[in-house]
Short mmCIF file of C-alpha atoms in Angstrom, two decimals:
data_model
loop_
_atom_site.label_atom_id
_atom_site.label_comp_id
_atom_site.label_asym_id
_atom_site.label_seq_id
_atom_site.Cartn_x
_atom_site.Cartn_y
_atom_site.Cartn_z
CA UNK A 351 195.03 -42.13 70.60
CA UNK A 352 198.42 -40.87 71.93
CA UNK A 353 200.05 -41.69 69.03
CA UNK A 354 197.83 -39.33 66.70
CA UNK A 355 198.85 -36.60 69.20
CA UNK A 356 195.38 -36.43 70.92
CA UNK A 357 195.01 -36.80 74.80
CA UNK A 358 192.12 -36.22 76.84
CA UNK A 359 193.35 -33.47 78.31
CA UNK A 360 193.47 -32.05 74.98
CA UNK A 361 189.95 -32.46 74.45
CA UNK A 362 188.89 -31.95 78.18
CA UNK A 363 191.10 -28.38 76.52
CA UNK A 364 188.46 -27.81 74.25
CA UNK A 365 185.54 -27.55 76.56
CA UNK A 366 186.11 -24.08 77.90
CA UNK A 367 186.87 -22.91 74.40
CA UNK A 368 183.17 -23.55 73.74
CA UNK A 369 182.01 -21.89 77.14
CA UNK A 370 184.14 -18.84 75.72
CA UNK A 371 182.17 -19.21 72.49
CA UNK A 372 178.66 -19.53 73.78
CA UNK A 373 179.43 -15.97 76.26
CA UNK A 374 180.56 -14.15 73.06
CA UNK A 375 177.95 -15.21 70.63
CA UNK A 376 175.35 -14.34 73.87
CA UNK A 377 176.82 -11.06 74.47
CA UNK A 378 177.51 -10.16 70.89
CA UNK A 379 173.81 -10.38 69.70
CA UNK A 380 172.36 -8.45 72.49
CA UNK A 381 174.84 -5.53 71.60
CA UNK A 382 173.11 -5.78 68.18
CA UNK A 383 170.68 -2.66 67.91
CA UNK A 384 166.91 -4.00 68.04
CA UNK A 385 164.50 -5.52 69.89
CA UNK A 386 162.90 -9.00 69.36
CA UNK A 387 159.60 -7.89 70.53
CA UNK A 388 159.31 -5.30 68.04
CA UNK A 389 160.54 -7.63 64.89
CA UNK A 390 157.95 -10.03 66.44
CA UNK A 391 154.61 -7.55 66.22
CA UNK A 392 155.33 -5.44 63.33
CA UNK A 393 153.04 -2.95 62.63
CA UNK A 394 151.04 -4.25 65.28
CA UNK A 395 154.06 -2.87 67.72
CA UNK A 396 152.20 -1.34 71.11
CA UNK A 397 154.19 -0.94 74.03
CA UNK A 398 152.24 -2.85 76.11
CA UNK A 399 152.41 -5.56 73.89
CA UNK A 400 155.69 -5.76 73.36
CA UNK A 401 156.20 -5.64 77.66
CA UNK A 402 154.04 -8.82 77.25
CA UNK A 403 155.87 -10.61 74.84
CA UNK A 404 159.47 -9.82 76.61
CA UNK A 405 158.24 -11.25 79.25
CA UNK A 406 156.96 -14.60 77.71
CA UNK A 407 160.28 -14.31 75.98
CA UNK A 408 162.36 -14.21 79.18
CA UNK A 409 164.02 -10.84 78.07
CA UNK A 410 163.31 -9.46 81.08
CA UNK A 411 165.22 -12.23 83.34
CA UNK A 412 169.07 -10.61 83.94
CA UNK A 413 171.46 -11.54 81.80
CA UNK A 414 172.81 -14.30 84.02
CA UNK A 415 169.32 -16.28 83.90
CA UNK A 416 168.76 -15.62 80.56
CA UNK A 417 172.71 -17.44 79.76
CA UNK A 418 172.21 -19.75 82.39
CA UNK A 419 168.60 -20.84 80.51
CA UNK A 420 170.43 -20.82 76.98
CA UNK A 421 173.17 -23.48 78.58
CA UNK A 422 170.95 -25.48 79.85
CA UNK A 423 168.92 -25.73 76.57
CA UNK A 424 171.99 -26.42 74.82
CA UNK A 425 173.39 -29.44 77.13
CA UNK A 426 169.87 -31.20 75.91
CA UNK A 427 170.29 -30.01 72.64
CA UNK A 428 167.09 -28.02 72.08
CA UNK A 429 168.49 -24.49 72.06
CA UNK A 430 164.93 -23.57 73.21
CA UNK A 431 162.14 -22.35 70.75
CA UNK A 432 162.88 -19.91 67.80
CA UNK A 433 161.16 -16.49 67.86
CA UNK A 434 160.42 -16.66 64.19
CA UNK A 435 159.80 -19.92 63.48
CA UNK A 436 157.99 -21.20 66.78
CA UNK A 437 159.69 -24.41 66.36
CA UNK A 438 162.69 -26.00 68.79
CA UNK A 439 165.98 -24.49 67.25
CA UNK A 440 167.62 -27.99 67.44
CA UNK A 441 164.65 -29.60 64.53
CA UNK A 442 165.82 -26.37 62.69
CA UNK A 443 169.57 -27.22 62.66
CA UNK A 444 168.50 -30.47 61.97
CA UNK A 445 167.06 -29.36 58.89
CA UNK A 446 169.55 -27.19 57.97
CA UNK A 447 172.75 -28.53 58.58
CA UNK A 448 172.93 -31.13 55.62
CA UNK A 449 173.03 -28.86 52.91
CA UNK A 450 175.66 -27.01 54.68
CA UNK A 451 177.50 -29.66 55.26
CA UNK A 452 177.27 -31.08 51.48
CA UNK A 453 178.21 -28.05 50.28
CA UNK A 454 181.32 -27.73 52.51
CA UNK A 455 182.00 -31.29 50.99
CA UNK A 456 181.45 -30.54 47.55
CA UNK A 457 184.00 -27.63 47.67
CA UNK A 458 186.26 -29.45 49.25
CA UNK A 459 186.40 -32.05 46.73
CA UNK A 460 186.49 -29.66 43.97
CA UNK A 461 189.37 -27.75 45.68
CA UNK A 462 191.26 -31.35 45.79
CA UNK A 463 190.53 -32.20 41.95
CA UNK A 464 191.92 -28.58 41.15
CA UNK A 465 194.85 -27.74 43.47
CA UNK A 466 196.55 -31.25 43.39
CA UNK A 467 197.51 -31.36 39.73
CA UNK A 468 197.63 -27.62 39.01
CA UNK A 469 199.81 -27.35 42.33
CA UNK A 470 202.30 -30.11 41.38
CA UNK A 471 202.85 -29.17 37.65
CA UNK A 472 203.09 -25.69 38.74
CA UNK A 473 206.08 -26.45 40.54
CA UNK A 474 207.34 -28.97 38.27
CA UNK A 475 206.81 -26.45 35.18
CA UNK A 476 207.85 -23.61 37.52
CA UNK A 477 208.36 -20.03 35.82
CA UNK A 478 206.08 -21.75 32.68
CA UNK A 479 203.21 -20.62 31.50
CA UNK A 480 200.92 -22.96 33.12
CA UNK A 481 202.94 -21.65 36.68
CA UNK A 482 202.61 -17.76 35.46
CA UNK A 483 198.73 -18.58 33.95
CA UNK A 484 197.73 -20.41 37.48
CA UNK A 485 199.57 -17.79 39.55
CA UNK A 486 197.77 -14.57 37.61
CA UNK A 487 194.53 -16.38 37.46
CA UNK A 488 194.30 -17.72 41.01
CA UNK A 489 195.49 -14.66 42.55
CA UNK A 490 192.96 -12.71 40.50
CA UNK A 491 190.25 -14.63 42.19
CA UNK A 492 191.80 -14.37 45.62
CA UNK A 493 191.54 -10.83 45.56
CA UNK A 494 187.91 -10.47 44.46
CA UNK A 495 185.04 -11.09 47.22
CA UNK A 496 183.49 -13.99 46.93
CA UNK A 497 179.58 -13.04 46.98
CA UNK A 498 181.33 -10.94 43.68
CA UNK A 499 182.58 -14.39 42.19
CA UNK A 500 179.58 -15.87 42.91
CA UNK A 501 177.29 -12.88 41.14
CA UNK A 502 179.36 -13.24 37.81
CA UNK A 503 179.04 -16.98 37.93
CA UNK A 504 175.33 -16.13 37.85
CA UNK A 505 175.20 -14.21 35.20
CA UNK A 506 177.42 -15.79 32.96
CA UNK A 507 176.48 -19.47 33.87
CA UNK A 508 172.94 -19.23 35.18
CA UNK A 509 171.17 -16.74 33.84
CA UNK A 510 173.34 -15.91 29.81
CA UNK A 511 174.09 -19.51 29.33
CA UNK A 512 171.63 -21.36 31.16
CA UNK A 513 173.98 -24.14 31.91
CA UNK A 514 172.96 -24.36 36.18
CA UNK A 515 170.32 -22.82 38.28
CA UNK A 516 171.18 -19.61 39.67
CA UNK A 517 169.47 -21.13 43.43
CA UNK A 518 168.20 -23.26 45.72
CA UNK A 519 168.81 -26.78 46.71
CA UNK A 520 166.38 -28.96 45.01
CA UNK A 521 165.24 -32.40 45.34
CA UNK A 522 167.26 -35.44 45.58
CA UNK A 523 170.65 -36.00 45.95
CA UNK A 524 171.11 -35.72 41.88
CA UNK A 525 169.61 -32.08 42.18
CA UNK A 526 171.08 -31.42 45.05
CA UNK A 527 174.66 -31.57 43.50
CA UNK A 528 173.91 -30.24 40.27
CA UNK A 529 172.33 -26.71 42.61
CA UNK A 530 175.17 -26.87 44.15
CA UNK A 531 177.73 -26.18 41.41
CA UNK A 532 177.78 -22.65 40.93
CA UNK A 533 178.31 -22.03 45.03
CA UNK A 534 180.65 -24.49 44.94
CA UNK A 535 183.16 -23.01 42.17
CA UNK A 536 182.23 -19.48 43.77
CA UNK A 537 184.11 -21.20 46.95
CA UNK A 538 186.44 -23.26 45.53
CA UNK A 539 188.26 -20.38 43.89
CA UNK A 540 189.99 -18.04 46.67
CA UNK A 541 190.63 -21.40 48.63
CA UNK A 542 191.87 -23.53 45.84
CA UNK A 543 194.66 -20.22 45.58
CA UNK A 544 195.97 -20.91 48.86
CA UNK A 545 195.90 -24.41 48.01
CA UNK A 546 197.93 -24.49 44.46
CA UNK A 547 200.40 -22.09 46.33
CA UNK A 548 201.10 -24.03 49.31
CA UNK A 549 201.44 -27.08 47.30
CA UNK A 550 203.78 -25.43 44.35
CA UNK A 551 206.17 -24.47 47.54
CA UNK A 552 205.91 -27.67 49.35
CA UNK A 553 206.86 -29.57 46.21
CA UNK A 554 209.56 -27.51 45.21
CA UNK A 555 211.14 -27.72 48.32
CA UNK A 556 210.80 -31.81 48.38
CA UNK A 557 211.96 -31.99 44.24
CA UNK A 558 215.50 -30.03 45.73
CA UNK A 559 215.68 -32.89 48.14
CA UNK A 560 218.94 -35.05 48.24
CA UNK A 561 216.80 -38.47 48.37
CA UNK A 562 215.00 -36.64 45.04
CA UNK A 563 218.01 -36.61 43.15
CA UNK A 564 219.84 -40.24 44.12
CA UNK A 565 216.19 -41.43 42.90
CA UNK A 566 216.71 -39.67 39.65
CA UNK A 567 220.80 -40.96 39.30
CA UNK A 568 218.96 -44.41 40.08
CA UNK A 569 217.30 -44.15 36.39
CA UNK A 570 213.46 -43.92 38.18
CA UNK A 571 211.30 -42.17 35.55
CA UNK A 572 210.04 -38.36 36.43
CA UNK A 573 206.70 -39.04 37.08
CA UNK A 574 207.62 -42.39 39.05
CA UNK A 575 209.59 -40.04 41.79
CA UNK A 576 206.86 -37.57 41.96
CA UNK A 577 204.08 -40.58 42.93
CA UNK A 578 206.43 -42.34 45.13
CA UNK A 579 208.76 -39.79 46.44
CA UNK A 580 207.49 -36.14 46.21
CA UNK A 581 204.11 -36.09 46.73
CA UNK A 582 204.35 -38.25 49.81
CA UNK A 583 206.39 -35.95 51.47
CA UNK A 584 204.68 -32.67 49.68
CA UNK A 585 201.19 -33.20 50.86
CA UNK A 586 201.64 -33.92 54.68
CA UNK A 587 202.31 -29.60 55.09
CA UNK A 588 199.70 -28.66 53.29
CA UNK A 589 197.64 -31.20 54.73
CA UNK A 590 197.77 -28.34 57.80
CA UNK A 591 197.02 -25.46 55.00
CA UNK A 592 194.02 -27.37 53.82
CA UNK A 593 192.25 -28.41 57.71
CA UNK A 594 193.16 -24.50 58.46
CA UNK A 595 191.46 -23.00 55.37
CA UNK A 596 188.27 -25.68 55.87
CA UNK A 597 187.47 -24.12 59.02
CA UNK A 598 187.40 -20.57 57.53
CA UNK A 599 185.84 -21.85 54.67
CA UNK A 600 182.63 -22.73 57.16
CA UNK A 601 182.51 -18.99 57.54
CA UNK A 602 182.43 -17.96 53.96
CA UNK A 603 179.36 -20.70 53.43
CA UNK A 604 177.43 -18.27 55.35
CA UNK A 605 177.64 -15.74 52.78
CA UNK A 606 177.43 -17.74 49.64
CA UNK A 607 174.06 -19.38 50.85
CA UNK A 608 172.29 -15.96 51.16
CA UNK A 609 173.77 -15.42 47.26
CA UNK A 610 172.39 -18.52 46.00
CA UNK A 611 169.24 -18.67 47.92
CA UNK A 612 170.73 -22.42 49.84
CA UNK A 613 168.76 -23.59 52.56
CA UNK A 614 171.42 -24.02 55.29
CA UNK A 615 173.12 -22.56 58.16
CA UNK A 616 174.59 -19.81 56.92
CA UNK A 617 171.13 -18.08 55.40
CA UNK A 618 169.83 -19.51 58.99
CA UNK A 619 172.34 -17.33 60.59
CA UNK A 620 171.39 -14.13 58.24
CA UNK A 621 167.88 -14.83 58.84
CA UNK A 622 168.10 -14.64 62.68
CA UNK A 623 170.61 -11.41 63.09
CA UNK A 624 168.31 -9.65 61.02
CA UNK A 625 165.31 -10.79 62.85
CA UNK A 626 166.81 -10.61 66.47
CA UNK A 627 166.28 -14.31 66.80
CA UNK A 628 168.50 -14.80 70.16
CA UNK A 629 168.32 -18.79 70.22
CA UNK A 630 169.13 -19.65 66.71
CA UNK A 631 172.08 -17.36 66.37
CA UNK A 632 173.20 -18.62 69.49
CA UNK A 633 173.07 -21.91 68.44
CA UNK A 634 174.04 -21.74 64.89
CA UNK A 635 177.35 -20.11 65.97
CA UNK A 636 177.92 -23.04 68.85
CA UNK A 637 177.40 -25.37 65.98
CA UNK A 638 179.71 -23.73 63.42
CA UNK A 639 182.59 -23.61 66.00
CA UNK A 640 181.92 -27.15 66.95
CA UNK A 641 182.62 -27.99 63.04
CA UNK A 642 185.79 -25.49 63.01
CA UNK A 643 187.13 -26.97 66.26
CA UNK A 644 186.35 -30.77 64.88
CA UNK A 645 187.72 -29.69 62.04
CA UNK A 646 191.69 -28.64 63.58
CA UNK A 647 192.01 -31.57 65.56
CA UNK A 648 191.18 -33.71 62.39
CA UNK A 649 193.56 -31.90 60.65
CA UNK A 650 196.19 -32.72 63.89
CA UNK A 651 195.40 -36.22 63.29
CA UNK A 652 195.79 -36.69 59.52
CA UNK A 653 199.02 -34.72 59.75
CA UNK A 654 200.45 -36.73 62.03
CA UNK A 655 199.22 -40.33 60.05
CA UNK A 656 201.08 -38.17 56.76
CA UNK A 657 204.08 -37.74 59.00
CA UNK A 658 205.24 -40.27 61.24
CA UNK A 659 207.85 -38.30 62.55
CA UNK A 660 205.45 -36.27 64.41
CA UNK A 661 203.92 -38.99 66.29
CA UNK A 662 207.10 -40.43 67.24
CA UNK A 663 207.64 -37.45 68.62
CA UNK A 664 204.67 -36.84 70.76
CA UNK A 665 204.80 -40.50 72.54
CA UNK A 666 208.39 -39.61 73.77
#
């Protein structure tokens, strides 16, 4: 465990991180304008009733009760009861968390099968076309939003051609993958440009390498120093790139799944904020920075198994 750079006092690190993350997610949804009471009756809003149902609700407890009842209902992993859906928030992330996830999975797969060769011939090919055609087109889709990628995607795949659906998740694992295809590529494209970039640098800088060129004055073929040689020593830096931009990339599912009508967190998320659902926003945003935090010291771990070097260093 040492050896992969993790301690226990690393982790034992992490656990006020998520007491810091459960007091802003509280705080920040009760500075939200709106009360629950009144998204909860409607047109059938009467002061009195909504007095009644703030107190079922607890809304009336001060703030320290009401945090010190949402931390206990997250250490047994209930998150209490949902305002909208009457149901224990932890069945709902239960039910919503695996489409997330496959979609998080399914982008980052994609992102691999693009950025890896386009990266590396990008730098071999450097100041081509393929480089200049990458560069333009990558950057292009960078600088667009992606709810505006995923729109056009729509339109032109989904609705002119006909070629996926334009939403949902379907049935089945099969389905589920083929719904997910249009989200995915809506995702893949602004991280897949940090991606080819930090690769095209890394491999650049590992091609000018002395132990590069005695390799070629050996008589090894190109493409037998890039597989043993260069991409070795390429991928363990962007390795980092990649864990970094998966955690934001958790963020930007929340948007994409309101575009493409997915059933996961992210349109849970929406779906609470706008109805002032206190537990499940709470709850869905201690989840999501569970996953980003999970997700850096991964990253830590697999840089370190990439580079040696760096594990040497940390059992010194």
């Amino acid at each position: 465990m040492r050896a992969l750079g993790l301690s226990w006092t690393r982790l034992a690190n992490l656990v006020p991180v998520l007491f810091g993350i459960t007091l802003v997610s509280f705080v920040l949804i009760r500075l939200v304008p709106g009360d629950p009471a009144t998204q909860i009756l409607g047109n059938r809003y009467t002061p009195e009733a909504a007095e009644q149902i703030r107190n079922s609700l607890g809304l009336n407890d001060s703030i320290l009760t009401q945090y010190g009842i949402f931390l206990r209902s997250a250490v047994s992993g209930s998150f209490g009861e949902s305002y909208q859906y009457h149901r224990p928030v932890g069945e709902l992330l239960v039910d919503r968390v695996g489409p997330s996830l496959l979609l998080v999975a399914v982008t980052a797969a994609l992102c691999t099968l693009i950025s890896l060769p386009l990266g590396v011939l990008a730098a071999v090919r450097r100041g081509g076309a393929l480089d200049q055609g990458t560069r333009i087109f990558f950057t292009l889709g960078y600088a667009l939003p992606a709810f505006l990628i995923g729109i056009v995607l729509i339109l032109v795949f989904g609705l002119k051609l006909g070629w996926f659906p334009i939403g949902g998740y379907g049935t089945g694992l099969g389905q589920h993958l083929y719904h997910l295809v249009l989200p995915a590529i809506t995702l893949a494209i602004p991280f897949s440009t940090v991606l080819v970039r930090s690769l095209r640098a890394s491999t650049i800088n590992v091609l000018e390498s002395d132990f590069v060129t005695i390799a070629r004055l050996k008589g090894i073929s190109g493409w037998a120093v890039l597989a043993r040689h260069v991409l070795r020593n390429a991928i363990a830096p962007v390795a980092v790139v990649f864990g970094v931009n998966l955690a934001f990339l958790v963020g930007g599912t929340v948007v994409i799944e309101n575009v493409f009508s997915i059933p996961g967190m992210g349109s849970l998320l929406v779906g609470a904020v706008a109805t002032r659902d206190y537990p499940v926003v709470q709850a869905v945003s201690l989840v999501l920075a569970v996953f980003v935090l999970l997700v850096n010291v991964l990253t830590d771990v697999v840089h370190r198994l990439l580079d040696p070097r760096l594990a040497v260093a940390v059992t010194r």
